[in-house]
Coordinates of C-alpha atoms in Angstrom, one line a residue:
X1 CA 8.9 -19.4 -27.1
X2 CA 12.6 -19.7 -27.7
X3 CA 14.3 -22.9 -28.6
X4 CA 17.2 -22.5 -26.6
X5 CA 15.8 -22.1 -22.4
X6 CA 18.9 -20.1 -21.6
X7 CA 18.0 -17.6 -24.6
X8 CA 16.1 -14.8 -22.7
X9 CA 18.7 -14.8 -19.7
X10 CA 21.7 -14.2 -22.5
X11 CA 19.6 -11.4 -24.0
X12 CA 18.9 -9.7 -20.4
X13 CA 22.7 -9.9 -19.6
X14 CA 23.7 -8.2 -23.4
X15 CA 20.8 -5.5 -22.4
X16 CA 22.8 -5.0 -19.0
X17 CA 26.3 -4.7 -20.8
X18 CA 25.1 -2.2 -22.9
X19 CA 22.9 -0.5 -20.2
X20 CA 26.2 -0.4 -18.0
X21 CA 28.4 0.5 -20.8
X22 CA 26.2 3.5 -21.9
X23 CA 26.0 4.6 -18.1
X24 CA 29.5 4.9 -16.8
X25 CA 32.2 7.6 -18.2
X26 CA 34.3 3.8 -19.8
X27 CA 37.9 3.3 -18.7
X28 CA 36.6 2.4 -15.1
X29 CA 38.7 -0.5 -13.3
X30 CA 36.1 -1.7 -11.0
X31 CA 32.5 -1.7 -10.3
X32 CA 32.4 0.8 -7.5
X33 CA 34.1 3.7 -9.7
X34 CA 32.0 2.6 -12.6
X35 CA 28.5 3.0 -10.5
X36 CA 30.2 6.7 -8.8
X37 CA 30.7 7.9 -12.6
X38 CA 27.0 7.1 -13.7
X39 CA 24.2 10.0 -13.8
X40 CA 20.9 9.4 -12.1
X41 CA 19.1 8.3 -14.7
X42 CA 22.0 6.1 -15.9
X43 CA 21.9 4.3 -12.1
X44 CA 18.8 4.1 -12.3
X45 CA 18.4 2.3 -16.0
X46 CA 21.2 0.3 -14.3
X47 CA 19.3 -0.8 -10.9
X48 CA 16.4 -2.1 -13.9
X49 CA 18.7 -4.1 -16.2
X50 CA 20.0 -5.9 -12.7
X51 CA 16.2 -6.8 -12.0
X52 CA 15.2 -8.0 -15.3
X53 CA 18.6 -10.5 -15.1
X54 CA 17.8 -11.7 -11.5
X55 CA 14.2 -12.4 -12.7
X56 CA 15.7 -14.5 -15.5
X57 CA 17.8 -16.6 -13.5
X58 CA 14.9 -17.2 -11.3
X59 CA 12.7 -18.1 -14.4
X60 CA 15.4 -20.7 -15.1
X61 CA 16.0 -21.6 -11.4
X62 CA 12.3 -22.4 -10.7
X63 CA 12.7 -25.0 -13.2
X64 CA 16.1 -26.7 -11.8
X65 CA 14.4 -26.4 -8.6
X66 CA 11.0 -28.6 -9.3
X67 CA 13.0 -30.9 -10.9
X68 CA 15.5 -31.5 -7.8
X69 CA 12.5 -31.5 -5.7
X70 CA 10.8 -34.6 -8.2
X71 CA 14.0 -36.2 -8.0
X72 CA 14.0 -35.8 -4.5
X73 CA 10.2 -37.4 -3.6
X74 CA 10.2 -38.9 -0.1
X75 CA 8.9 -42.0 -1.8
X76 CA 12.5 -42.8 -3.4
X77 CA 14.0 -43.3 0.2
X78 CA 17.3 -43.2 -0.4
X79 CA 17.4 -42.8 -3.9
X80 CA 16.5 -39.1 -3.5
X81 CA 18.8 -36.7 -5.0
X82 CA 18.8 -34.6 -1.7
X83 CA 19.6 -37.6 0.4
X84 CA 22.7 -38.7 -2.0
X85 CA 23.9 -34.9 -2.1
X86 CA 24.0 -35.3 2.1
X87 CA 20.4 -32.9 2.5
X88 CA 17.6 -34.2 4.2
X89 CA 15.3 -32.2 1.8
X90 CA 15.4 -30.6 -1.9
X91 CA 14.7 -27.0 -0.5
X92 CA 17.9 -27.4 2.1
X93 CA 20.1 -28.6 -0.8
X94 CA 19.6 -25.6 -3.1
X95 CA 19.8 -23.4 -0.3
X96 CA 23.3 -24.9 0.1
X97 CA 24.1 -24.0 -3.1
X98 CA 22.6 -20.7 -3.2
X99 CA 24.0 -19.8 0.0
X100 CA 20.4 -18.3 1.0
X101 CA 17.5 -19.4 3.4
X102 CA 15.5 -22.7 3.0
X103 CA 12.5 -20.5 2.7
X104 CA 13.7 -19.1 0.0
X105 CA 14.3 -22.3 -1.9
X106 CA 11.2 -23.7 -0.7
X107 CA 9.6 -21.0 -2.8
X108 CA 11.3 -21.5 -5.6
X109 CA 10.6 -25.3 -5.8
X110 CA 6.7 -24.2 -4.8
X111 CA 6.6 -21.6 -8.2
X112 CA 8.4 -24.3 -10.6
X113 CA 6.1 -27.0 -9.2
X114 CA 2.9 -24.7 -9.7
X115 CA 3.8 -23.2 -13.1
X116 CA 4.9 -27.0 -14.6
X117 CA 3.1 -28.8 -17.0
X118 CA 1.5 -31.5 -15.3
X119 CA 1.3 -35.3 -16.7
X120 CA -1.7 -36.9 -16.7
X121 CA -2.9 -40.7 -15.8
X122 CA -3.4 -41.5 -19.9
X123 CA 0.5 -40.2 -20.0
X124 CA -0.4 -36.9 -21.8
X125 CA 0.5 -33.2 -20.9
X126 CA -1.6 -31.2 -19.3
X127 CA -1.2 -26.8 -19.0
X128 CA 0.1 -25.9 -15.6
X129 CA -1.8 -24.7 -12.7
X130 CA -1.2 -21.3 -13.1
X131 CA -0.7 -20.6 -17.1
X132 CA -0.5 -16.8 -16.4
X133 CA 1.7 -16.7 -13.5
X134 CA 4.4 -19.6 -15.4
X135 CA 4.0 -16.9 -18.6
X136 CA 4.5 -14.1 -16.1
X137 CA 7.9 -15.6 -14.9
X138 CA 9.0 -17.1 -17.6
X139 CA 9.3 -13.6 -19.5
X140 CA 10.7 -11.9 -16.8
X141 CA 7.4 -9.6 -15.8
X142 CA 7.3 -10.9 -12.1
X143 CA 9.6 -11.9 -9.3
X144 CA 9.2 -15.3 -7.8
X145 CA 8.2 -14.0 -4.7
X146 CA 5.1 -12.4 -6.4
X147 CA 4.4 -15.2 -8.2
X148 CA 4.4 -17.6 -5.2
X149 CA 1.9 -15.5 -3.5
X150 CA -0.1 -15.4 -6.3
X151 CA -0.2 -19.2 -6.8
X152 CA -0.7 -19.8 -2.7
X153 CA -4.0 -17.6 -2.8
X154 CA -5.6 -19.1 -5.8
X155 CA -4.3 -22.5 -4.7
X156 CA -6.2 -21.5 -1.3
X157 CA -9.0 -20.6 -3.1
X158 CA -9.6 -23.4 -5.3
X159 CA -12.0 -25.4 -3.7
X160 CA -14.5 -22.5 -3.1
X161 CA -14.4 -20.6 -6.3
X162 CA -15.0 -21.4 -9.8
X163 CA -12.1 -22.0 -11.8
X164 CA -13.0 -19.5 -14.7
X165 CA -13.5 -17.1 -12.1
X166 CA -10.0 -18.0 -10.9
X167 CA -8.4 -17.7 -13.9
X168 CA -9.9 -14.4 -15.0
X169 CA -8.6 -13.3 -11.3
X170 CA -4.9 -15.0 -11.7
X171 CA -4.9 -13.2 -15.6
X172 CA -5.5 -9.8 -13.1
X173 CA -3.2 -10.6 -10.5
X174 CA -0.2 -10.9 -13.3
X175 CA -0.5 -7.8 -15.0
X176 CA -1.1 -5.4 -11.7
X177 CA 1.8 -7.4 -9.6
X178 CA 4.2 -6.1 -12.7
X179 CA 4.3 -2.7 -11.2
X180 CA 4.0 -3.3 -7.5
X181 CA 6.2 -4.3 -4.8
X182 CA 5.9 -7.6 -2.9
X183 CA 4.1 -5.8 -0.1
X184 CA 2.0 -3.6 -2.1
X185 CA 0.9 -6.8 -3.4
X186 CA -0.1 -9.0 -0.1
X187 CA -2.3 -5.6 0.1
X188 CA -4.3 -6.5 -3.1
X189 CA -4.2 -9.8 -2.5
X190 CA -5.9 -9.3 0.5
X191 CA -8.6 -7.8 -1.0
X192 CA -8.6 -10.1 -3.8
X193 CA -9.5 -13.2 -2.0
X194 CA -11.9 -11.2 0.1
X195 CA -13.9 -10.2 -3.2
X196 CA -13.4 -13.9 -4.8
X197 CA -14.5 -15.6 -1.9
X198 CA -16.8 -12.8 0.5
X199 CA -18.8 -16.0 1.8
X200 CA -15.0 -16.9 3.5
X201 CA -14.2 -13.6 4.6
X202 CA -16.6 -13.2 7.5
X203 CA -15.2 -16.3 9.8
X204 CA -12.4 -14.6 9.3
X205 CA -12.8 -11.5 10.8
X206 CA -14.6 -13.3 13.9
X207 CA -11.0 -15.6 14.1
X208 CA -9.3 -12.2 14.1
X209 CA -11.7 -10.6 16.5
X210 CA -11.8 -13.8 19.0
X211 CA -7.7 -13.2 19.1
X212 CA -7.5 -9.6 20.3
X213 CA -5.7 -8.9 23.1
X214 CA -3.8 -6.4 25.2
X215 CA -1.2 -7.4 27.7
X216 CA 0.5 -4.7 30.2
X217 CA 3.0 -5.5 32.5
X218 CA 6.1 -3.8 33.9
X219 CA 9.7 -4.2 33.9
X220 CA 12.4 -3.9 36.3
X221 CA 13.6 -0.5 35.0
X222 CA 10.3 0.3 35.7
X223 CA 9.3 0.8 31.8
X224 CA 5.4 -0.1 31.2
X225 CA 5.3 -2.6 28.1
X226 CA 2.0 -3.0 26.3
X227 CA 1.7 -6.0 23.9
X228 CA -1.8 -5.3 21.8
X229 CA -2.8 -7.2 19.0
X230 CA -6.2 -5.7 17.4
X231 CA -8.7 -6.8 14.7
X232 CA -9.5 -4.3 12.0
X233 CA -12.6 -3.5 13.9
X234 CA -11.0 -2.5 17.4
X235 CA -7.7 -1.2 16.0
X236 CA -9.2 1.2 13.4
X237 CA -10.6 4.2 15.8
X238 CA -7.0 3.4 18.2
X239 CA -5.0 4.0 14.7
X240 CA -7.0 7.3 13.6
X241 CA -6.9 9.4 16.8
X242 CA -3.0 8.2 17.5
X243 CA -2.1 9.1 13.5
X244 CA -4.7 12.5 14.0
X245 CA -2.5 13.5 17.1
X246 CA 0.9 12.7 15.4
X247 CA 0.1 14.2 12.3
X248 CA -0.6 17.5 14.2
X249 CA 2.0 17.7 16.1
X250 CA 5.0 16.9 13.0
X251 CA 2.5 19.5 11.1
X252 CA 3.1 22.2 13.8
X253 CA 6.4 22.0 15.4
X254 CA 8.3 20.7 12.0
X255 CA 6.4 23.1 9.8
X256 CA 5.2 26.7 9.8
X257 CA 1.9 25.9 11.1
X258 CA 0.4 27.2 14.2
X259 CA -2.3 25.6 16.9
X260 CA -4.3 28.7 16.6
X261 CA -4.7 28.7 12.8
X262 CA -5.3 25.3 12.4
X263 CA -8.1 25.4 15.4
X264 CA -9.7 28.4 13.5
X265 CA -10.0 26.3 10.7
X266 CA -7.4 27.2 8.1
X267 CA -5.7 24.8 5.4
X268 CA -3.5 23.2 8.1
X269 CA -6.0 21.3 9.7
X270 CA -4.7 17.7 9.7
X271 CA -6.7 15.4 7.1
X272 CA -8.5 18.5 5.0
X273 CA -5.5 20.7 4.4
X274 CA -4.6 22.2 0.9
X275 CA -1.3 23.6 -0.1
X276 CA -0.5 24.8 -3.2
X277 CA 3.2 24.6 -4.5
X278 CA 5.0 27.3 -2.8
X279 CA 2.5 29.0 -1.5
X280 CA 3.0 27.8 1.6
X281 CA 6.1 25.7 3.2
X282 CA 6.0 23.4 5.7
X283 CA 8.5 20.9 7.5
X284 CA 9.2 17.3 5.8
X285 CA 6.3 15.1 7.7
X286 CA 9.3 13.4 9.3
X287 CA 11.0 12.7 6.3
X288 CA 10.5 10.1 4.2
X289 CA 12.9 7.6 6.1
X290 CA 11.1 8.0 9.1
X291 CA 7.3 7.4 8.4
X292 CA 5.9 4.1 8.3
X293 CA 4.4 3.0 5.2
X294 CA 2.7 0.1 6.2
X295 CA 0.9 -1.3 3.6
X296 CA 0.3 0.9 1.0
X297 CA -2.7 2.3 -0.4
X298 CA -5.0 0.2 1.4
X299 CA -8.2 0.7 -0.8
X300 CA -10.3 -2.0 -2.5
X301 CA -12.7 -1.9 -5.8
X302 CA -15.0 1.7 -6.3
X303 CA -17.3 1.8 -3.5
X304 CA -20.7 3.2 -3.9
X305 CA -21.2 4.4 -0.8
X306 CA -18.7 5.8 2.1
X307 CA -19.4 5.2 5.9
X308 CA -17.8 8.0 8.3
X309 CA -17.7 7.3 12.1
X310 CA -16.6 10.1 13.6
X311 CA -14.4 9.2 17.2
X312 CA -15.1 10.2 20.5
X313 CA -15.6 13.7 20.0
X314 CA -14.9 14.1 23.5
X315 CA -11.4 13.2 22.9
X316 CA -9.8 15.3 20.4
X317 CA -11.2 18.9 22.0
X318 CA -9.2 22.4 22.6
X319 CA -7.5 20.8 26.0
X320 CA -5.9 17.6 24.0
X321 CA -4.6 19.7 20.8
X322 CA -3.3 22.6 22.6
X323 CA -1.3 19.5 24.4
X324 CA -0.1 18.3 21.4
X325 CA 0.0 20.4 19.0
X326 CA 1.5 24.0 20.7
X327 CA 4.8 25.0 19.4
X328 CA 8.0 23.9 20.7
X329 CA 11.6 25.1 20.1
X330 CA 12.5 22.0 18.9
X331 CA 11.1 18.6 17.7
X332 CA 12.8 16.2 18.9
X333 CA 10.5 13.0 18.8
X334 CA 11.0 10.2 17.2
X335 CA 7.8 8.6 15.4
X336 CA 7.5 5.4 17.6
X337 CA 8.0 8.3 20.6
X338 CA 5.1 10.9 19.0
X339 CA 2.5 7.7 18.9
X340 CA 3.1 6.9 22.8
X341 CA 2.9 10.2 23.8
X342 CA -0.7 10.2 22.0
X343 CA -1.8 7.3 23.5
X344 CA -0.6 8.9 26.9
X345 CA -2.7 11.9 26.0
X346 CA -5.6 10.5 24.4
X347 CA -5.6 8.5 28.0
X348 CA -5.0 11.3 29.9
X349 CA -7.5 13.4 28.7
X350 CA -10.4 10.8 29.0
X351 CA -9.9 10.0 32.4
X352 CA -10.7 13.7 33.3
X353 CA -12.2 14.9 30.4
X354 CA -16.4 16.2 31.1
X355 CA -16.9 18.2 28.0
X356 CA -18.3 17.3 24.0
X357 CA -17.4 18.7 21.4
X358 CA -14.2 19.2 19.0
X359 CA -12.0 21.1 16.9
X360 CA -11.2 18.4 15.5
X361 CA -14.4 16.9 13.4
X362 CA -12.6 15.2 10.2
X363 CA -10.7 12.8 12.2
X364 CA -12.6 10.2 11.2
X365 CA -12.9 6.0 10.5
X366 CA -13.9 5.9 7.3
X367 CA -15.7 2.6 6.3
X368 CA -16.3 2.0 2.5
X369 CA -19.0 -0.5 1.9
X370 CA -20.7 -0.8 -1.3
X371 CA -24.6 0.6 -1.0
X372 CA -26.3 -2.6 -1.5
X373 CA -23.8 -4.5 1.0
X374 CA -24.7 -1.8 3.9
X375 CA -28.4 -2.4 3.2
X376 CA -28.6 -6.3 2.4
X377 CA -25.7 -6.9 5.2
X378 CA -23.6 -9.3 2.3
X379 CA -20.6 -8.2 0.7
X380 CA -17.0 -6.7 1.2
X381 CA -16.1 -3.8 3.3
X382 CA -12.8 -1.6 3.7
X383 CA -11.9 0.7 6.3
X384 CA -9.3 3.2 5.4
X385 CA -5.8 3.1 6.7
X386 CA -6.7 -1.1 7.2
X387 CA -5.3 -3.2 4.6
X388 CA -7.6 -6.0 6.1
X389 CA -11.1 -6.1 4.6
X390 CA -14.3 -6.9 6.2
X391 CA -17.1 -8.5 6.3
X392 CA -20.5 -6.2 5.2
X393 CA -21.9 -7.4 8.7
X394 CA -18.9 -5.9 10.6
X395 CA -19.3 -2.7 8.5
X396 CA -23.6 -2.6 9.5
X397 CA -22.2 -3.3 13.2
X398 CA -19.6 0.0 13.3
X399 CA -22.2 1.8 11.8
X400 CA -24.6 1.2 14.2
X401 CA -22.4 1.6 17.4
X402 CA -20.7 4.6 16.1
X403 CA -24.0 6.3 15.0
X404 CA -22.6 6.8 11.3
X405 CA -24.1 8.4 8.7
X406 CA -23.8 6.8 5.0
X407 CA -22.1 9.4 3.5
X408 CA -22.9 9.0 -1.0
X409 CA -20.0 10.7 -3.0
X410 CA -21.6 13.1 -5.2
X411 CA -25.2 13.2 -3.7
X412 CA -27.1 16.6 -4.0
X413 CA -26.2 17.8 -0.9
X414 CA -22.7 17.6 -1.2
X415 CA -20.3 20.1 -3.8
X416 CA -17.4 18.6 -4.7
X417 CA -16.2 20.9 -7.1
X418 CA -16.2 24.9 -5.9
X419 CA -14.2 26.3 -9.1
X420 CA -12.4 29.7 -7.8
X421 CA -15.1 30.4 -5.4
X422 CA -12.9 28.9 -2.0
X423 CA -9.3 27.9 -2.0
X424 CA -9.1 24.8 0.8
X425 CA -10.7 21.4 -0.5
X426 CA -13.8 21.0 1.9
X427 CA -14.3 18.0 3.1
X428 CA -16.8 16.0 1.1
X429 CA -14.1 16.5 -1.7
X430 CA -11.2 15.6 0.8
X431 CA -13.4 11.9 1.0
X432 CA -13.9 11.8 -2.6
X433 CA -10.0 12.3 -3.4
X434 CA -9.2 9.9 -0.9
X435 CA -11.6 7.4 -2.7
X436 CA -10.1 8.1 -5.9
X437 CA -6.4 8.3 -4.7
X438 CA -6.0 5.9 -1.4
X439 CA -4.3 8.6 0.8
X440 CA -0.3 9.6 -0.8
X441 CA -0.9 9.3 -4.7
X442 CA 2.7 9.5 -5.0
X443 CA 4.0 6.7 -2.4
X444 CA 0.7 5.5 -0.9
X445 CA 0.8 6.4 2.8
X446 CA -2.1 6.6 4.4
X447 CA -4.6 9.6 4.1
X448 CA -4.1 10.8 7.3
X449 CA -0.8 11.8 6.4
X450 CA -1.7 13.7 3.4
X451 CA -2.9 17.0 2.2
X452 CA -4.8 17.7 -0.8
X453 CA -3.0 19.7 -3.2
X454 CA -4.0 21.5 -6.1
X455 CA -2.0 20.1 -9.3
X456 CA -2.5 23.8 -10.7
X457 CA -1.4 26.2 -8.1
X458 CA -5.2 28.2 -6.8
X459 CA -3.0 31.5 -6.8
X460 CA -2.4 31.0 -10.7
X461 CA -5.7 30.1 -11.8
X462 CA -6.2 26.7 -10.6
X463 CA -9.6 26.1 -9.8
X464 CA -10.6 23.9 -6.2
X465 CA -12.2 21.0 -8.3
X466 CA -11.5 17.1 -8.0
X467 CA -9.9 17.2 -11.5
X468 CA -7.2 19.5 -10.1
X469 CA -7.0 18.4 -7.1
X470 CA -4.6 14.9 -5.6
X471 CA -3.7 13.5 -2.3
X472 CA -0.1 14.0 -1.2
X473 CA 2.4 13.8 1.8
X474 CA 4.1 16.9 2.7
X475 CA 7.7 14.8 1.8
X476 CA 6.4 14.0 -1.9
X477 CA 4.8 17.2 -2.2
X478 CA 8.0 19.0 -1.7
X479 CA 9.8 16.1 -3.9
X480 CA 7.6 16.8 -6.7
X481 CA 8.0 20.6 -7.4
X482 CA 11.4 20.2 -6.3
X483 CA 12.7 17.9 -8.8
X484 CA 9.6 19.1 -11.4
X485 CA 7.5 15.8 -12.0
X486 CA 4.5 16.4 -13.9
X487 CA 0.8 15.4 -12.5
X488 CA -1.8 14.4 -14.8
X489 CA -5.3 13.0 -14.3
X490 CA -7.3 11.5 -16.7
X491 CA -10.8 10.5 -16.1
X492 CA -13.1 8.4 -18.6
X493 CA -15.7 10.4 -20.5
X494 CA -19.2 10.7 -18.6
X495 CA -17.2 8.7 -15.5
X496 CA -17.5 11.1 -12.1
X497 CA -14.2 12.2 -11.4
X498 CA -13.1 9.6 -8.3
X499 CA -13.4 7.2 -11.1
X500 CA -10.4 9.2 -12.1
X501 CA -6.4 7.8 -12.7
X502 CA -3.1 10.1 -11.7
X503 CA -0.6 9.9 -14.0
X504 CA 3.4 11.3 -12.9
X505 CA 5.6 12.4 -15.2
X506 CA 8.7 11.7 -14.3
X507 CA 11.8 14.8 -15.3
X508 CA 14.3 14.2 -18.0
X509 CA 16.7 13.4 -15.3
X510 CA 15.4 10.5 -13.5
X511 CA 13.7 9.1 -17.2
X512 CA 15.3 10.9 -20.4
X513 CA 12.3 8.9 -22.3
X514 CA 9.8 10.7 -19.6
X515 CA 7.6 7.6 -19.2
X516 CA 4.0 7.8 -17.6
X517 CA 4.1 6.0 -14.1
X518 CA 0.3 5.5 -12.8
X519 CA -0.2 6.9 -8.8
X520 CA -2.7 6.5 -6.2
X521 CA -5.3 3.1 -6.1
X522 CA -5.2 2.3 -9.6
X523 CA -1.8 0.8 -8.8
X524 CA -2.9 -2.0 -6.7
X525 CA -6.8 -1.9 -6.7
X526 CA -8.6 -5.1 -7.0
X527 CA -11.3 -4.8 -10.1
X528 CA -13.6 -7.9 -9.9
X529 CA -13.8 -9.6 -12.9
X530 CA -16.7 -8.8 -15.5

């Protein structure tokens, strides 16, 4: 610990001058020219030495902040230091300052006040709340927004769970939010508090199921609006067939893909395709810029078990793909647009449709729910593309009305590694990637926009095994050979290979010093504590 409070922000700022200084061409007489000069990876090395100074000045600003905010107790009346500054509240007088939102003073008052030393009744200092999280800031690892949401879930939490297990969890929490965004990290903890606290997590569901609802009415123009809001139980089957449909149709009429191979059961079949480098093109899945992430990865701690309920078979046959999925001149659809018009058809074709069957069998829920949760009915659940978990009881309950069938990675009657024998990944290796990767490795959208890919190209020798094969999106697919990242997968000795990590290897142009950046679940998975 420096002496001097304002030491690591002077050292962050020197580390941006010479950051800056060794990225633009010199002689520059503004900012703008400056940034036009710099390479890629000198923007880039920029765009980090930025960060790491805001998260400084936030370090020191959470501080100031719980300090305004004890000067500023509602008990002083009108001794408060907001009140005498004109502010009816601490939060609404830094935000003058700032020139920001209250919220977003209010947060930093509620980081500085949970990562403070604390005094007790005999006078003496007491550790903060959160040791990890005020070490996490204080250094510069985390952003105050992370740590705020960090400190609100264990704060939640504290009644219910013990407070080793709590710390062991915030220790966790610290060192995975340093490499995630603030969204990819509600995700985990989501998933967090549902493995911390699974005795919490069922009344939750039932809250979210008891507030599903969907609202149709017209307008005067004559447009139908439709206001749903679904738990993770009804929305799940709604978001697979919609994202099934749409993923066909950008597949077909933006790519090179055709109805007639993919419903004879080629590599272009949406949710078990392969593609191997150039080997085959296809369209950008509708670009990058205009596919919703949502949150990413969406995947919880190694399951044991995978639950597949396949939907309404009736629903997806010949009739419904040939309607959205035959060729077109040109694709025109926006992404909002391509989901209505599914829902239209997947409406459409159940009011008339009389037939079973489909050519389209791997457009599935998939539930993952450990083994001994499905069969004791206690535990966490996850269903893929649902960032929500669930309960183990909800998970026993879509089994059962969907007729599921436990599906065990890696059982006898399943191959998941075929060597040169067959070139597409089948599909109990498609599940078993998706387990290890969580759907995109490379920017985590879901699996149902992604194909599995062999990391060495099938037509030069690569073999159709898990531990050359990863999940990506046709957009990051083409990034990667395009710009020449390297993939590598490591997976612990004796460990089966979803138990696997992706490593990317980033080109000398984007990171001269070529450092490793982890992909897929590992990113943001949530490993209970020992």
């Amino acid at each position: 610990m420096t002496s001097n409070p304002t030491t690591s922000l002077a050292q962050a700022v020197a580390a941006l001058d010479a950051v800056w200084a060794g990225a633009s061409r010199g002689g520059e007489s503004d900012a703008q020219s400056a940034v036009t000069s710099m390479t890629d990876a000198g923007i880039l090395a920029v765009n980090e030495a930025l960060a790491a100074v805001r998260r400084q000045v936030d370090a020191l600003h959470v501080r100031v902040a719980a300090g305004i905010a004890d000067r500023s107790r509602p008990e002083l009346g009108s001794e408060s230091l907001a009140r005498k500054t004109g502010h009816r509240t601490p939060a609404r007088l830094i935000a003058a300052t700032t020139g920001g939102h209250a919220g977003d003073a209010a947060r930093l008052i509620q980081v500085g006040e949970a990562t403070a030393e604390r005094a007790l009744f005999s006078g003496e200092r007491a550790p903060s709340r959160h040791p990890h999280v005020q070490a996490a800031v204080a250094s510069g690892a985390i952003s105050v927004p992370a740590a705020a949401a960090i400190a609100a879930m264990l704060d939640k939490l504290a009644m219910r769970v013990e407070r080793a297990v709590l710390a062991d969890a915030e220790q966790t929490l610290v060192s995975q939010a340093a490499l995630l965004s603030l969204d990819e990290l509600g995700a985990l903890l989501q998933r967090a508090q549902a493995h911390l606290d699974p005795d919490g997590l069922e009344p939750v569901i039932e809250d979210l199921h008891a507030r599903r609802s969907l609202k149709v009415r017209e307008d005067r123009d004559g447009m139908i609006h439709l206001n749903g809001v679904l738990d993770p139980e009804t929305g799940a089957p709604l978001i697979a067939a919609v994202d099934a449909l749409v993923t066909r149709s950008l597949r077909t009429n933006r790519g090179h893909n055709r109805l007639g191979e993919a419903a004879a059961g080629s590599d272009a079949v949406a949710g078990g395709a392969s593609v191997d480098g150039a080997e085959r093109t296809s369209g950008d899945l509708g670009k990058a810029d205009s596919v919703d992430a949502g949150a990413p990865g969406r995947r919880g701690a190694a399951m044991d078990a995978a639950a597949s309920v396949q939907i309404a078979p009736s629903v997806l046959d010949d009739d419904l793909l040939e309607e959205f999925g035959r060729p077109v001149a040109e694709e025109t659809r926006t992404l909002p647009q391509l989901r209505a018009d599914a829902l239209a058809a997947l409406c459409r074709h159940a009011l008339g449709c009389d037939r079973s069957g489909s050519t389209l069998a791997n457009t599935t829920v998939i539930v993952r729910v450990p083994l001994e949760a499905l069969t004791t009915g206690t535990g966490v659940a996850e269903i893929d593309g649902v960032s929500q978990p669930i309960d183990a009881g909800t998970a026993r309950r879509m089994c059962a009305n969907a007729e599921i069938i436990p599906l065990v990675l890696g059982a006898d009657s399943e191959i998941l590694d075929f060597g040169k024998a067959r070139r597409p990944f089948s599909r109990a290796q498609r599940l078993a990637l998706e387990e290890r990767d969580g759907g995109c490795v490379f920017c985590g959208l879901p699996g149902s926009y992604a194909e599995a890919h062999h990391v060495e190209w099938w037509s030069r020798g690569g073999p159709t095994d898990l531990t050359n094969g990863v999940l990506l999106c046709t957009a990051c697919h083409h990034r990667i050979h395009n710009d020449g990242w390297e993939i590598r997968i490591e997976t612990p000795p004796g460990a089966h290979a979803t138990a696997g990590v992706v490593w990317f290897i980033p080109p000398p142009h984007i990171d001269p010093a070529r450092t490793p950046r982890i992909g897929g679940r590992a990113r943001f998975d949530w490993v209970q504590a020992a």
